Amino acid sequence: MIPGDGIGPEISAAVMKIFEAAKAPITWEERNVTAIKGPGGRWMIPPDAKESMDRSKIGLKGPLKTPIAAGHPSMNLLLRKTFDLYANVRPCVSIEGYKTPYTDVDLVTIRENTEGEYSGIEHMIVDGVVQSIKLITENASRRIAEYAFEYARNNKRMSVTAVHKANIMRMSDGLFLRKCREVAENYKDIKFTEMYLDTVCLNMVQDPTQFDVLVMPNLYGDILSDLCAGLIGGLGVTPSGNIGANGVAIFESVHGTAPDIAGMDLANPTALLLSAVMMLRHMGLHDHADKIQTACFDTIRDKKVLTKDLGGSAKCSEFTAEICRRVQDLS
Amino acid sequence: MAAHSAVLSASKIMNPFWVGRLGNTAKPPPAKYGGRHTVTLIPGDGIGPELLNHVREVFRFACVPVDFEMVNVNSALETDDDMNNAITAIRRNGVALKGNIETKHTLPASVKSRNNVLRTSLDLYANVMHCQSLPGVQTRHKNIDIMIIRENTEGEYSSLEHESVSGVVESLKIITRNNSIRIADYAFKLARERGRRRVTAVHKANIMKLADGLFLQCCREVASGYPDITFDSMIVDNTTMQLVSKPQQFDVMVMPNLYGNVVSNVCAGLVGGPGLVPGANYGRDYAVFETATRNTGKSIAEKNIANPTAMLLASCLMLDHLNLNDYASLIRNAVLTTMNETRVTQLCAEQCCCEVARGNLCCNLTRIHISFPAKLGNEMRVHTIHF
């Protein structure tokens, strides 16, 4: 458990309380991941955090602050590199009770998290001309495609759509697409389609129900996953998980640290809670996951006790208590 | 002959930087002989040919003084002759109306997207799309009025790729100071001309610090020369999130190539679909008009269900560019009135022509019948669309 900064500690405490009420078989080890300078001058996360993670393999993370001019890279990036978190999974399901113009959204975006346009390789060739390199490799593309199909199979999803722009970026997205096609051969039970990025965007805002699981390289994934989050109500209610090599998985809330409401018991723990539910499913504890998720959705649907960002006026602790109560009722 | 060369030399002297966008240009539109303009027509693939036929029909009824020079491009061929012919024709006429040309994946990677080749050869650096909520169209969001200006020649679409080692491919995204300043300048000039208050630059400079950082810096520099217009910036993923929840907050948006692709498609979807929004590509010397979302629509081709609105409105933009504003207004009003009245299931080109005829007292009607489902653009969106 990495509480994070800002509202991180409050929402982490809320989640731990709800898990206790649900009697979930989880023990939490809290760690801080503020970067420190290791031997050789490279920035790294504290060794006890790394050791804890390597041992337990599963983590839950609150929002982390990226201080400007602190000298070290963003902590999220550091975590990603340390544990080789190659897949970012974001399931987007419409929440009953939180009204958005889009209802019945139920899709999952799986985004390659290590390369693509975010390789960070840029240089100024001559003054006024900048070149940024987008890197696509066979291994990374195959790995993410395999994960996508495995996820679809494990979660009983019907189809996987590869999102690309191979008409313009023939070689790079072409390679990504070829790997997806190859992997699709081994998963004949799942329907595989491919669609251009612009077509997906166009259709997504008109009718999101036609999409199921989407797999794509880094940049498209970034844009599309946030687009889908916007469809269901924003980052405050969207869960997210990062899967790494060696079985490591870190689940997190993707919203910011909200320093303006930190410590005032006003935060909405839904995003972190739903990420924790994702974590339970990943670990195979489906009953507990279902219980907590039902309790959370029921609370939001009833609209009696809601935090400010969901349209209510309750405090974080009241919201948490309500969910705990429902969880206990359901057990 | 002498008058002809006098006109041509006059046009060479008074060549404004932004053809057609500045209200009243002293430069006469190119390729105008005997009061009639010649415009290059590239049908393209999929629904392109049928849509352009509808445009020609409507022009005929409205007696628009425009002649079309048709140039066909066969996307199945590997050679570039077709494209070179098309480009030469556009250079000659100065203005073109086109459908989308399909990019076949089966051809080797050295054969670039033909639409892209056209844009870069003619240096059509600005892609302008005006997304407005149209009356009579049911959408989730109302009162949208966004102008999107997208850099059209560089960025991620530079088509520079190589396989360094087997299994490792690099694709280059190029951002240059000159092009960024050029597009930012265009955006601000357009905003001022149209009385818009705010320009938003869309970028990802927190990750691509040098590339998008340069773009953003150029926008800021240009913005300082326009104190009457507010300038702000937004990261592209936040932008898409805001667009699906509160699109009314945006006014004018300027961005590099790929984000432009994403944002323009999202906005087109928000106002009702790809069949409703026209797009225009402007360069210093040439202008090419097409549908905003550049769809080939292969799966609905020749079934008589494509929505002609986008192409018709694009042809109105073209008429404005040629200074034939009366004809442009006539056709535009006819299209919008028809859409408003015929709310439900069918839009007939016949009716559209009727409206035009009513305004113009021509009496010929051709029974061209197009029908599409109640939610406009519904059919177009579910099919694989290429460009």
Tab-separated table of N, CA, C and O in Angstrom, chain B residues 87-188:
chain	number	residue	atom	x	y	z
B	87	ILE	N	-1.878	16.421	-58.864
B	87	ILE	CA	-1.201	17.583	-58.269
B	87	ILE	C	-0.988	18.668	-59.317
B	87	ILE	O	-1.182	19.862	-59.062
B	88	THR	N	-0.617	18.268	-60.528
B	88	THR	CA	-0.437	19.252	-61.594
B	88	THR	C	-1.745	19.975	-61.886
B	88	THR	O	-1.773	21.202	-62.068
B	89	ALA	N	-2.842	19.206	-61.912
B	89	ALA	CA	-4.140	19.817	-62.184
B	89	ALA	C	-4.494	20.844	-61.106
B	89	ALA	O	-5.021	21.923	-61.403
B	90	ILE	N	-4.185	20.493	-59.845
B	90	ILE	CA	-4.512	21.435	-58.774
B	90	ILE	C	-3.626	22.665	-58.851
B	90	ILE	O	-4.073	23.792	-58.607
B	91	ARG	N	-2.390	22.458	-59.235
B	91	ARG	CA	-1.507	23.628	-59.375
B	91	ARG	C	-2.032	24.553	-60.461
B	91	ARG	O	-1.950	25.774	-60.369
B	92	ARG	N	-2.584	23.930	-61.481
B	92	ARG	CA	-3.090	24.723	-62.592
B	92	ARG	C	-4.332	25.492	-62.183
B	92	ARG	O	-4.466	26.680	-62.474
B	93	ASN	N	-5.265	24.807	-61.498
B	93	ASN	CA	-6.527	25.452	-61.174
B	93	ASN	C	-6.542	26.198	-59.845
B	93	ASN	O	-7.362	27.070	-59.640
B	94	GLY	N	-5.679	25.795	-58.940
B	94	GLY	CA	-5.595	26.494	-57.667
B	94	GLY	C	-6.554	25.997	-56.606
B	94	GLY	O	-6.342	26.214	-55.418
B	95	VAL	N	-7.640	25.347	-57.025
B	95	VAL	CA	-8.647	24.909	-56.054
B	95	VAL	C	-9.069	23.486	-56.408
B	95	VAL	O	-9.150	23.136	-57.584
B	96	ALA	N	-9.345	22.675	-55.384
B	96	ALA	CA	-9.810	21.324	-55.672
B	96	ALA	C	-10.866	20.899	-54.668
B	96	ALA	O	-10.920	21.400	-53.539
B	97	LEU	N	-11.688	19.951	-55.120
B	97	LEU	CA	-12.679	19.332	-54.239
B	97	LEU	C	-12.411	17.843	-54.339
B	97	LEU	O	-12.336	17.299	-55.437
B	98	LYS	N	-12.233	17.175	-53.206
B	98	LYS	CA	-11.831	15.783	-53.330
B	98	LYS	C	-12.529	14.860	-52.357
B	98	LYS	O	-12.995	15.253	-51.282
B	99	GLY	N	-12.615	13.607	-52.803
B	99	GLY	CA	-13.045	12.557	-51.895
B	99	GLY	C	-11.782	11.917	-51.344
B	99	GLY	O	-10.682	12.245	-51.760
B	100	ASN	N	-11.923	10.979	-50.429
B	100	ASN	CA	-10.738	10.385	-49.835
B	100	ASN	C	-10.160	9.270	-50.681
B	100	ASN	O	-10.894	8.479	-51.244
B	101	ILE	N	-8.840	9.220	-50.764
B	101	ILE	CA	-8.167	8.179	-51.541
B	101	ILE	C	-7.692	7.118	-50.561
B	101	ILE	O	-7.013	7.416	-49.579
B	102	GLU	N	-8.055	5.887	-50.859
B	102	GLU	CA	-7.743	4.820	-49.917
B	102	GLU	C	-6.260	4.501	-49.888
B	102	GLU	O	-5.574	4.616	-50.896
B	103	THR	N	-5.779	4.113	-48.710
B	103	THR	CA	-4.375	3.693	-48.593
B	103	THR	C	-4.362	2.193	-48.358
B	103	THR	O	-4.806	1.720	-47.321
B	104	LYS	N	-3.872	1.461	-49.345
B	104	LYS	CA	-3.900	0.003	-49.222
B	104	LYS	C	-2.684	-0.475	-48.423
B	104	LYS	O	-1.555	-0.178	-48.759
B	105	HIS	N	-2.953	-1.283	-47.417
B	105	HIS	CA	-1.863	-1.777	-46.581
B	105	HIS	C	-0.984	-2.790	-47.283
B	105	HIS	O	0.152	-3.005	-46.906
B	106	THR	N	-1.552	-3.425	-48.292
B	106	THR	CA	-0.806	-4.515	-48.926
B	106	THR	C	0.364	-4.005	-49.757
B	106	THR	O	1.289	-4.735	-50.052
B	107	LEU	N	0.314	-2.743	-50.125
B	107	LEU	CA	1.431	-2.191	-50.881
B	107	LEU	C	2.621	-1.979	-49.950
B	107	LEU	O	2.435	-1.791	-48.750
B	108	PRO	N	3.846	-1.992	-50.478
B	108	PRO	CA	5.014	-1.820	-49.601
B	108	PRO	C	5.013	-0.476	-48.892
B	108	PRO	O	4.364	0.459	-49.328
B	109	ALA	N	5.779	-0.417	-47.832
B	109	ALA	CA	5.750	0.774	-46.982
B	109	ALA	C	6.278	2.013	-47.687
B	109	ALA	O	6.066	3.123	-47.225
B	110	SER	N	6.967	1.827	-48.802
B	110	SER	CA	7.501	2.992	-49.494
B	110	SER	C	6.400	3.774	-50.210
B	110	SER	O	6.586	4.936	-50.550
B	111	VAL	N	5.250	3.123	-50.426
B	111	VAL	CA	4.139	3.829	-51.056
B	111	VAL	C	3.391	4.565	-49.963
B	111	VAL	O	2.687	3.978	-49.155
B	112	LYS	N	3.549	5.884	-49.953
B	112	LYS	CA	2.972	6.659	-48.858
B	112	LYS	C	1.485	6.908	-49.088
B	112	LYS	O	0.981	6.758	-50.197
B	113	SER	N	0.823	7.321	-48.044
B	113	SER	CA	-0.589	7.663	-48.156
B	113	SER	C	-0.747	8.782	-49.172
B	113	SER	O	-0.109	9.832	-49.076
B	114	ARG	N	-1.602	8.567	-50.157
B	114	ARG	CA	-1.711	9.527	-51.255
B	114	ARG	C	-2.301	10.851	-50.810
B	114	ARG	O	-1.931	11.908	-51.308
B	115	ASN	N	-3.218	10.780	-49.853
B	115	ASN	CA	-3.779	12.036	-49.352
B	115	ASN	C	-2.686	12.882	-48.724
B	115	ASN	O	-2.630	14.096	-48.887
B	116	ASN	N	-1.785	12.175	-47.998
B	116	ASN	CA	-0.691	12.863	-47.338
B	116	ASN	C	0.262	13.492	-48.344
B	116	ASN	O	0.717	14.620	-48.183
B	117	VAL	N	0.534	12.731	-49.423
B	117	VAL	CA	1.426	13.230	-50.464
B	117	VAL	C	0.862	14.511	-51.068
B	117	VAL	O	1.568	15.496	-51.288
B	118	LEU	N	-0.451	14.492	-51.283
B	118	LEU	CA	-1.101	15.676	-51.849
B	118	LEU	C	-0.928	16.874	-50.940
B	118	LEU	O	-0.583	17.975	-51.372
B	119	ARG	N	-1.156	16.643	-49.649
B	119	ARG	CA	-1.066	17.755	-48.706
B	119	ARG	C	0.332	18.318	-48.616
B	119	ARG	O	0.533	19.534	-48.555
B	120	THR	N	1.337	17.435	-48.612
B	120	THR	CA	2.696	17.948	-48.443
B	120	THR	C	3.231	18.548	-49.736
B	120	THR	O	3.917	19.568	-49.701
B	121	SER	N	2.875	17.971	-50.894
B	121	SER	CA	3.394	18.548	-52.139
B	121	SER	C	2.862	19.940	-52.379
B	121	SER	O	3.565	20.811	-52.891
B	122	LEU	N	1.599	20.141	-52.048
B	122	LEU	CA	1.024	21.458	-52.289
B	122	LEU	C	1.201	22.373	-51.082
B	122	LEU	O	0.707	23.495	-51.082
B	123	ASP	N	1.860	21.859	-50.037
B	123	ASP	CA	2.099	22.630	-48.824
B	123	ASP	C	0.794	23.215	-48.270
B	123	ASP	O	0.700	24.407	-47.961
B	124	LEU	N	-0.198	22.344	-48.150
B	124	LEU	CA	-1.474	22.786	-47.581
B	124	LEU	C	-1.333	22.710	-46.071
B	124	LEU	O	-1.717	21.725	-45.446
B	125	TYR	N	-0.767	23.749	-45.507
B	125	TYR	CA	-0.326	23.603	-44.122
B	125	TYR	C	-1.419	23.723	-43.073
B	125	TYR	O	-1.203	23.342	-41.930
B	126	ALA	N	-2.567	24.276	-43.429
B	126	ALA	CA	-3.599	24.448	-42.401
B	126	ALA	C	-4.851	23.658	-42.745
B	126	ALA	O	-5.430	23.823	-43.816
B	127	ASN	N	-5.261	22.807	-41.825
B	127	ASN	CA	-6.522	22.097	-41.981
B	127	ASN	C	-7.512	22.762	-41.033
B	127	ASN	O	-7.295	22.802	-39.822
B	128	VAL	N	-8.573	23.310	-41.611
B	128	VAL	CA	-9.524	24.052	-40.780
B	128	VAL	C	-10.858	23.329	-40.761
B	128	VAL	O	-11.400	22.955	-41.799
B	129	MET	N	-11.366	23.137	-39.568
B	129	MET	CA	-12.645	22.451	-39.438
B	129	MET	C	-13.514	23.236	-38.459
B	129	MET	O	-13.078	23.552	-37.359
B	130	HIS	N	-14.715	23.523	-38.892
B	130	HIS	CA	-15.604	24.281	-38.023
B	130	HIS	C	-16.720	23.351	-37.562
B	130	HIS	O	-17.542	22.926	-38.363
B	131	CYS	N	-16.719	23.019	-36.274
B	131	CYS	CA	-17.740	22.116	-35.757
B	131	CYS	C	-18.830	22.905	-35.088
B	131	CYS	O	-18.591	23.573	-34.081
B	132	GLN	N	-20.003	22.818	-35.650
B	132	GLN	CA	-21.116	23.542	-35.045
B	132	GLN	C	-22.265	22.590	-34.839
B	132	GLN	O	-22.547	21.768	-35.703
B	133	SER	N	-22.966	22.768	-33.739
B	133	SER	CA	-24.186	21.990	-33.554
B	133	SER	C	-25.174	22.451	-34.610
B	133	SER	O	-25.453	23.644	-34.730
B	134	LEU	N	-25.688	21.515	-35.390
B	134	LEU	CA	-26.610	21.906	-36.453
B	134	LEU	C	-28.047	21.762	-35.978
B	134	LEU	O	-28.370	20.818	-35.253
B	135	PRO	N	-28.924	22.662	-36.389
B	135	PRO	CA	-30.325	22.535	-35.987
B	135	PRO	C	-30.916	21.292	-36.624
B	135	PRO	O	-30.594	20.952	-37.749
B	136	GLY	N	-31.754	20.619	-35.885
B	136	GLY	CA	-32.389	19.442	-36.451
B	136	GLY	C	-31.596	18.165	-36.261
B	136	GLY	O	-32.053	17.087	-36.608
B	137	VAL	N	-30.406	18.262	-35.681
B	137	VAL	CA	-29.617	17.051	-35.460
B	137	VAL	C	-29.596	16.749	-33.972
B	137	VAL	O	-29.213	17.597	-33.171
B	138	GLN	N	-30.013	15.539	-33.614
B	138	GLN	CA	-30.041	15.157	-32.202
B	138	GLN	C	-28.671	14.708	-31.738
B	138	GLN	O	-28.120	13.760	-32.273
B	139	THR	N	-28.122	15.389	-30.751
B	139	THR	CA	-26.836	14.948	-30.203
B	139	THR	C	-26.890	15.041	-28.681
B	139	THR	O	-27.783	15.667	-28.131
B	140	ARG	N	-25.897	14.434	-28.030
B	140	ARG	CA	-25.878	14.477	-26.573
B	140	ARG	C	-25.516	15.856	-26.049
B	140	ARG	O	-25.900	16.247	-24.961
B	141	HIS	N	-24.681	16.566	-26.795
B	141	HIS	CA	-24.237	17.878	-26.339
B	141	HIS	C	-24.806	18.945	-27.257
B	141	HIS	O	-24.844	18.771	-28.473
B	142	LYS	N	-25.194	20.068	-26.690
B	142	LYS	CA	-25.758	21.140	-27.522
B	142	LYS	C	-24.830	22.338	-27.542
B	142	LYS	O	-23.929	22.452	-26.727
B	143	ASN	N	-25.108	23.247	-28.449
B	143	ASN	CA	-24.405	24.536	-28.496
B	143	ASN	C	-22.894	24.406	-28.622
B	143	ASN	O	-22.151	25.098	-27.948
B	144	ILE	N	-22.465	23.516	-29.494
B	144	ILE	CA	-21.032	23.392	-29.718
B	144	ILE	C	-20.664	24.300	-30.879
B	144	ILE	O	-21.352	24.338	-31.893
B	145	ASP	N	-19.573	25.042	-30.726
B	145	ASP	CA	-19.105	25.887	-31.816
B	145	ASP	C	-17.591	26.001	-31.683
B	145	ASP	O	-17.077	26.901	-31.049
B	146	ILE	N	-16.902	25.047	-32.270
B	146	ILE	CA	-15.448	24.986	-32.109
B	146	ILE	C	-14.778	25.053	-33.477
B	146	ILE	O	-15.200	24.394	-34.412
B	147	MET	N	-13.729	25.875	-33.573
B	147	MET	CA	-12.923	25.877	-34.800
B	147	MET	C	-11.635	25.141	-34.499
B	147	MET	O	-10.952	25.470	-33.528
B	148	ILE	N	-11.321	24.165	-35.333
B	148	ILE	CA	-10.109	23.385	-35.091
B	148	ILE	C	-9.127	23.656	-36.212
B	148	ILE	O	-9.441	23.498	-37.384
B	149	ILE	N	-7.947	24.095	-35.830
B	149	ILE	CA	-6.920	24.362	-36.833
B	149	ILE	C	-5.772	23.412	-36.572
B	149	ILE	O	-5.166	23.426	-35.494
B	150	ARG	N	-5.493	22.599	-37.557
B	150	ARG	CA	-4.537	21.514	-37.360
B	150	ARG	C	-3.402	21.656	-38.348
B	150	ARG	O	-3.632	21.893	-39.544
B	151	GLU	N	-2.195	21.523	-37.839
B	151	GLU	CA	-1.031	21.579	-38.722
B	151	GLU	C	-1.091	20.358	-39.639
B	151	GLU	O	-1.298	19.249	-39.180
B	152	ASN	N	-0.886	20.573	-40.915
B	152	ASN	CA	-1.259	19.532	-41.874
B	152	ASN	C	-0.081	18.842	-42.558
B	152	ASN	O	-0.268	17.941	-43.342
B	153	THR	N	1.138	19.311	-42.322
B	153	THR	CA	2.231	18.786	-43.135
B	153	THR	C	3.321	18.045	-42.378
B	153	THR	O	4.038	17.260	-42.962
B	154	GLU	N	3.484	18.288	-41.093
B	154	GLU	CA	4.610	17.625	-40.418
B	154	GLU	C	4.106	16.852	-39.201
B	154	GLU	O	3.080	16.213	-39.254
B	155	GLY	N	4.830	16.917	-38.134
B	155	GLY	CA	4.435	16.189	-36.933
B	155	GLY	C	4.615	14.696	-37.132
B	155	GLY	O	5.599	14.225	-37.679
B	156	GLU	N	3.632	13.925	-36.693
B	156	GLU	CA	3.756	12.473	-36.743
B	156	GLU	C	3.551	11.923	-38.150
B	156	GLU	O	3.790	10.744	-38.392
B	157	TYR	N	3.093	12.782	-39.057
B	157	TYR	CA	2.765	12.297	-40.379
B	157	TYR	C	3.892	12.527	-41.369
B	157	TYR	O	3.682	12.662	-42.554
B	158	SER	N	5.097	12.616	-40.863
B	158	SER	CA	6.193	12.876	-41.787
B	158	SER	C	6.590	11.634	-42.568
B	158	SER	O	7.374	11.718	-43.492
B	159	SER	N	6.010	10.472	-42.206
B	159	SER	CA	6.265	9.211	-42.931
B	159	SER	C	7.742	8.865	-42.996
B	159	SER	O	8.215	8.324	-43.991
B	160	LEU	N	8.469	9.198	-41.957
B	160	LEU	CA	9.886	8.838	-41.928
B	160	LEU	C	10.050	7.708	-40.928
B	160	LEU	O	9.967	7.912	-39.724
B	161	GLU	N	10.233	6.514	-41.444
B	161	GLU	CA	10.327	5.366	-40.543
B	161	GLU	C	11.464	4.479	-40.990
B	161	GLU	O	11.778	4.419	-42.174
B	162	HIS	N	12.051	3.759	-40.046
B	162	HIS	CA	13.040	2.758	-40.453
B	162	HIS	C	13.115	1.657	-39.413
B	162	HIS	O	12.818	1.853	-38.236
B	163	GLU	N	13.543	0.505	-39.880
B	163	GLU	CA	13.711	-0.624	-38.981
B	163	GLU	C	15.193	-0.732	-38.687
B	163	GLU	O	15.971	-1.202	-39.512
B	164	SER	N	15.606	-0.258	-37.511
B	164	SER	CA	17.034	-0.219	-37.203
B	164	SER	C	17.604	-1.624	-37.090
B	164	SER	O	18.628	-1.957	-37.655
B	165	VAL	N	16.896	-2.430	-36.284
B	165	VAL	CA	17.282	-3.827	-36.108
B	165	VAL	C	16.002	-4.607	-36.348
B	165	VAL	O	14.931	-4.057	-36.173
B	166	SER	N	16.113	-5.839	-36.738
B	166	SER	CA	14.891	-6.596	-36.976
B	166	SER	C	14.040	-6.615	-35.724
B	166	SER	O	14.491	-6.979	-34.634
B	167	GLY	N	12.809	-6.167	-35.832
B	167	GLY	CA	11.921	-6.158	-34.684
B	167	GLY	C	11.905	-4.851	-33.913
B	167	GLY	O	11.188	-4.713	-32.930
B	168	VAL	N	12.695	-3.885	-34.337
B	168	VAL	CA	12.690	-2.576	-33.658
B	168	VAL	C	12.470	-1.508	-34.719
B	168	VAL	O	13.306	-1.315	-35.598
B	169	VAL	N	11.336	-0.809	-34.632
B	169	VAL	CA	11.027	0.197	-35.651
B	169	VAL	C	10.998	1.572	-35.012
B	169	VAL	O	10.461	1.760	-33.922
B	170	GLU	N	11.576	2.518	-35.703
B	170	GLU	CA	11.538	3.899	-35.227
B	170	GLU	C	10.719	4.730	-36.192
B	170	GLU	O	10.858	4.598	-37.401
B	171	SER	N	9.891	5.596	-35.640
B	171	SER	CA	9.137	6.519	-36.485
B	171	SER	C	9.446	7.926	-35.996
B	171	SER	O	9.407	8.186	-34.793
B	172	LEU	N	9.765	8.812	-36.919
B	172	LEU	CA	10.170	10.153	-36.492
B	172	LEU	C	9.013	11.126	-36.516
B	172	LEU	O	8.252	11.191	-37.471
B	173	LYS	N	8.912	11.895	-35.459
B	173	LYS	CA	7.933	12.979	-35.421
B	173	LYS	C	8.735	14.268	-35.493
B	173	LYS	O	9.596	14.516	-34.655
B	174	ILE	N	8.457	15.057	-36.499
B	174	ILE	CA	9.247	16.271	-36.733
B	174	ILE	C	8.416	17.491	-36.393
B	174	ILE	O	7.285	17.630	-36.861
B	175	ILE	N	8.974	18.375	-35.594
B	175	ILE	CA	8.299	19.655	-35.329
B	175	ILE	C	9.315	20.746	-35.655
B	175	ILE	O	10.441	20.707	-35.166
B	176	THR	N	8.917	21.684	-36.497
B	176	THR	CA	9.848	22.767	-36.818
B	176	THR	C	9.274	24.094	-36.362
B	176	THR	O	8.066	24.287	-36.288
B	177	ARG	N	10.186	24.993	-36.085
B	177	ARG	CA	9.796	26.311	-35.603
B	177	ARG	C	9.007	27.034	-36.670
B	177	ARG	O	7.980	27.655	-36.397
B	178	ASN	N	9.463	26.962	-37.927
B	178	ASN	CA	8.797	27.710	-38.996
B	178	ASN	C	7.344	27.296	-39.157
B	178	ASN	O	6.446	28.129	-39.211
B	179	ASN	N	7.136	25.986	-39.237
B	179	ASN	CA	5.767	25.515	-39.432
B	179	ASN	C	4.884	25.795	-38.235
B	179	ASN	O	3.701	26.093	-38.375
B	180	SER	N	5.466	25.704	-37.051
B	180	SER	CA	4.659	25.952	-35.859
B	180	SER	C	4.246	27.414	-35.794
B	180	SER	O	3.090	27.729	-35.481
B	181	ILE	N	5.176	28.296	-36.129
B	181	ILE	CA	4.829	29.718	-36.116
B	181	ILE	C	3.794	30.003	-37.193
B	181	ILE	O	2.847	30.766	-36.993
B	182	ARG	N	3.983	29.365	-38.320
B	182	ARG	CA	3.055	29.583	-39.435
B	182	ARG	C	1.633	29.191	-39.061
B	182	ARG	O	0.674	29.935	-39.301
B	183	ILE	N	1.482	28.019	-38.457
B	183	ILE	CA	0.135	27.568	-38.132
B	183	ILE	C	-0.454	28.376	-36.983
B	183	ILE	O	-1.654	28.691	-36.973
B	184	ALA	N	0.386	28.778	-36.031
B	184	ALA	CA	-0.124	29.581	-34.915
B	184	ALA	C	-0.594	30.933	-35.426
B	184	ALA	O	-1.656	31.432	-35.047
B	185	ASP	N	0.187	31.503	-36.336
B	185	ASP	CA	-0.178	32.787	-36.927
B	185	ASP	C	-1.499	32.686	-37.665
B	185	ASP	O	-2.367	33.552	-37.564
B	186	TYR	N	-1.643	31.603	-38.416
B	186	TYR	CA	-2.890	31.368	-39.148
B	186	TYR	C	-4.059	31.305	-38.182
B	186	TYR	O	-5.108	31.914	-38.406
B	187	ALA	N	-3.851	30.574	-37.095
B	187	ALA	CA	-4.939	30.386	-36.132
B	187	ALA	C	-5.371	31.714	-35.527
B	187	ALA	O	-6.562	32.020	-35.439
B	188	PHE	N	-4.396	32.512	-35.130
B	188	PHE	CA	-4.744	33.776	-34.495
B	188	PHE	C	-5.380	34.744	-35.484
B	188	PHE	O	-6.331	35.457	-35.156
